[in-house]
Amino acid sequence: MENPAPIRVLYIEDNLFDREQVRAALEDAEAVFVLKTVTQRGDFEAALQSGGIDCVLTDFDVLGFTGLQVFDVVRAAQPQLPVVILTGNGSEELAVEAMKRGAADYLVKTPQQIARLPLILKQAVEQAAQAARLARQQANVELAAKIFEASSDGLIITDAEKRILAVNPAFCNLIGYRADELVGCKTDVLTAGPKDEAWVNRIWAGVASQGSWQGEIRPQCKDGTRGRAWLSLSAVRTADGIVRHYVAQLIDLAERTLFEEHLRYLLQHDALTDLPNLALLTDHLEQALGNAVRQARVVALLTVNLTRFRTVNEHYGRSVGDQALIEVARRIKALLRASDTVARSGADEFGILLANLEQEDDAILLAQRILDRIAAPMDIDDHRLSLNACIGIALFPKDAQDVDSLFKCADSALDRAREAGAHCFRFFDPQLNEDTLQRLRLETDLRRAVAQEALEIRYQPQIDLITGRICGSEALLRWHHPELGPISPAEFIPLAEEIGLIESIGAWVIRTVCRQNKAWIDAGLPLLPVAVNVSPRQFRQENLAEIVTTALSESGLPGSGLELEITESAMIEHPSQVADVLSRLKTLGVKLALDDFGTGYSSLTYLSSLPFDKIKIDQSFIRDVITNPVNATIVAATIAMGRSLDMTVLAEGVENEAQLMFLRSRQCEAMQGWLFSRDLTADEFAALLKQGAMLKVGAGETAADETLLLLDDEPNILNALRRLLRREGYRILATTSPQEAFELLAQHRVQVIISDQRMPEMSGTEFLSRVKQIYPDTVRIVLSGYTDLQSITEAINRGAIYRFLVKPWDDEELRQQVREAFRVAHGLVKA
Ligand code: C2E
Ligand code: MG
Ligand code: MG
């Protein structure tokens, strides 16, 4: 056994006898004592100061101060030091007083008591040590509790069954529960759902085998969200290895995420303008290129450079320069869509990503607007600044296929723009620059032409197909450019729409037409409506009805003298407003025509609910109506529909007799086109009207006619057939070309058709298949030496062919077949 440390005793005694008695008692004792004896107060105090003492033994009345005063000196120097009093004065009051002050014990100098002294001293020292230990432990516990409460990390203490014993405020903050809601619960309240279970089991398995586990977890918060925390979970074991507690520490990562996000934001943005910086722009560009490939879209990269911006800094100082940059950033941003990005890519440079362009031209309009906005004066600190910029534009995929090359292209385009001077933009592609210049020039010239009223209105007659007389006209705008010559409205009307000129042009046309028509009436001409085209943008204009009202009242023209042509495309947006606008116009007495019918996508049901008086079938359907079965069907159906809805159907772009005959055969009521007249000046139109000009509608047909159409690319065969069948009394139409055959079909009522199979333009079966769709009542025969059985069989099966005859033919048999065919055509025999 280890030797116990000696007990060091400081003894104050002036009585030599007593000193000797004590020394003897301690020397005889079992425990080892080191006795330091002092006889004077000064020595006592010095000994106390130098330390190394476990206990004080004092006489009660010594060295001029009492044993009680000795306490005060000891307490001041070493509060924990036990003091034992040994006195010759055995008064009870003194004993009580000494114990009150904290004396460890009180002995009277009798031999019995002195014999007990070693034991008393030993106990006093042990008690003092015990008290000190307890005090230390208590302090530790208090400190631990303070740390637990104050820790910024979440802490949980559980028992061995994982039941929560304590949680600290940081943990409560992390998951939103109060401590009293958690204490007593199992820790699995912090996770939720069966998916977590296996994972939670893995964590505990880790703790069981390794004693602890660390990793990121997503604790379930009270509000249903998931937190993010770093968990350190440990088992607390007793000395013999039994788990008594678990302690979990959770570091909140959500705050760190916020911090990381903030940091990332700072790294990707310009501190002055708060715009994305070059790095982020590059990032966005990369994404945009990927998307553009998938969606077959165009991406534009614009580099905007402020011209001589350095002089602003030099002239007005940096602070003004900074504010100017912030203002430029704001102005550019205001012009962009949410999907676009503007970044500060250099000191006086901005990069703009247009991620989703439908067409390259869209970049032009924006570039021009950006230049104009930057050039608008800005007031900063009592200074009025005028900035200018240049822009370079590169396009994906046209100019470059990757981000780096696109930047290079935009920069080189910027160089070109700089060379051209301030306030301009250039494309990387020189052809686009050509187009842009042309467009800009056209724009300026158009503004000038409008201002100078240099546009001209011409009138194209419209014909009633029953009487053949003029029943109205369409006003068509003409622009004769001083250098470029005539420019089509199809080109300058969209331009006028884009640059916001269409409203004033449109109003001018309406006013002029009203005045003109009134002048014609005043000159004794009949009142006929003049149609004015209303562009989509004009149609959406708030005050269209007002403009019309004013034009009518100022000119004195009755409402029925004006017709407004509106295209299907104008009505696609805001369908509910369309009906309102149309009925407002209708109350003014004007007529309404639906222009370019068939080119939009609106449903017939929708259109039939609108108050139109007229439908104009677009000329793209009329152009090949006699040869294209699909268009023929659409035209025929539109005419039928118009009649049933009580609307006049007018065919646009009628250029030849065949088209006219086809339209008449389908009971189309009106037409407009070069067959009768091109557009005319006001005077020419008036003259035509005065003459009573009429459309000669082709020679009338008699219903009883038996008309046979012969088609063969070899004239000899055609002649032979003609000779053979003429004697039968048929009216015979013959041609070597399918195209001409279509025209003949449109102009004459034909019952039976005999066609060759092998012709250079198209095969006989192909021709007859189309004829079947346009003229289903005809009886169709193929006469061929070329036996392509496959296609002929198909044509027969589709019902396109009634008979298939072979060359060379038997005259009598052919005559028989044709007679039979006419009987079928007249419905006398079934096919
Ligand atoms: P639109 O309203 O469909 O006008 C009919 C177009 O067909 C006119 O072309 C006319 O000259 C042309 N045309 C007439 N008959 C024939 C023909 O037999 N064959 C062929 N191939 N073409 C024929 P234009 O004058 O070039 O006008 C084109 C378009 O410009 C018009 O189409 C109309 O949408 C628009 N437009 C014309 N004038 C105005 C106007 O004053 N205001 C507005 N907003 N648009 C106008
Ligand atoms: Mg029109
Ligand atoms: Mg049209």
CSV table of C-alpha atoms in Angstrom, one decimal, residues 272-273 306 309-329 344 347-348 350 378 380-381 383 385 387:
chain,number,residue,atom,x,y,z
A,272,LEU,CA,-21.7,47.8,-58.0
A,273,THR,CA,-24.7,47.0,-60.2
A,306,LEU,CA,-20.2,52.3,-73.4
A,309,PHE,CA,-16.9,56.0,-70.6
A,310,ARG,CA,-13.5,56.7,-69.1
A,311,THR,CA,-14.0,60.4,-69.7
A,312,VAL,CA,-17.1,60.3,-67.5
A,313,ASN,CA,-15.0,59.1,-64.6
A,314,GLU,CA,-12.2,61.6,-65.4
A,315,HIS,CA,-14.6,64.5,-65.8
A,316,TYR,CA,-17.2,64.0,-63.0
A,317,GLY,CA,-15.4,61.6,-60.7
A,318,ARG,CA,-15.8,58.0,-59.9
A,319,SER,CA,-19.0,58.3,-57.8
A,320,VAL,CA,-20.9,59.8,-60.7
A,321,GLY,CA,-19.4,57.2,-63.0
A,322,ASP,CA,-20.6,54.5,-60.7
A,323,GLN,CA,-24.1,55.9,-60.5
A,324,ALA,CA,-24.2,56.1,-64.3
A,325,LEU,CA,-23.3,52.4,-64.6
A,326,ILE,CA,-26.0,51.5,-62.1
A,327,GLU,CA,-28.5,53.5,-64.2
A,328,VAL,CA,-27.4,51.9,-67.4
A,329,ALA,CA,-27.8,48.4,-65.8
A,344,ARG,CA,-21.7,43.3,-66.2
A,347,ALA,CA,-15.7,47.9,-66.5
A,348,ASP,CA,-17.8,49.6,-69.1
A,350,PHE,CA,-22.4,44.6,-70.5
A,378,MET,CA,-29.5,60.9,-67.2
A,380,ILE,CA,-26.8,62.4,-61.6
A,381,ASP,CA,-25.8,64.8,-58.8
A,383,HIS,CA,-25.0,66.7,-63.8
A,385,LEU,CA,-25.0,63.0,-68.7
A,387,LEU,CA,-23.9,58.3,-72.8
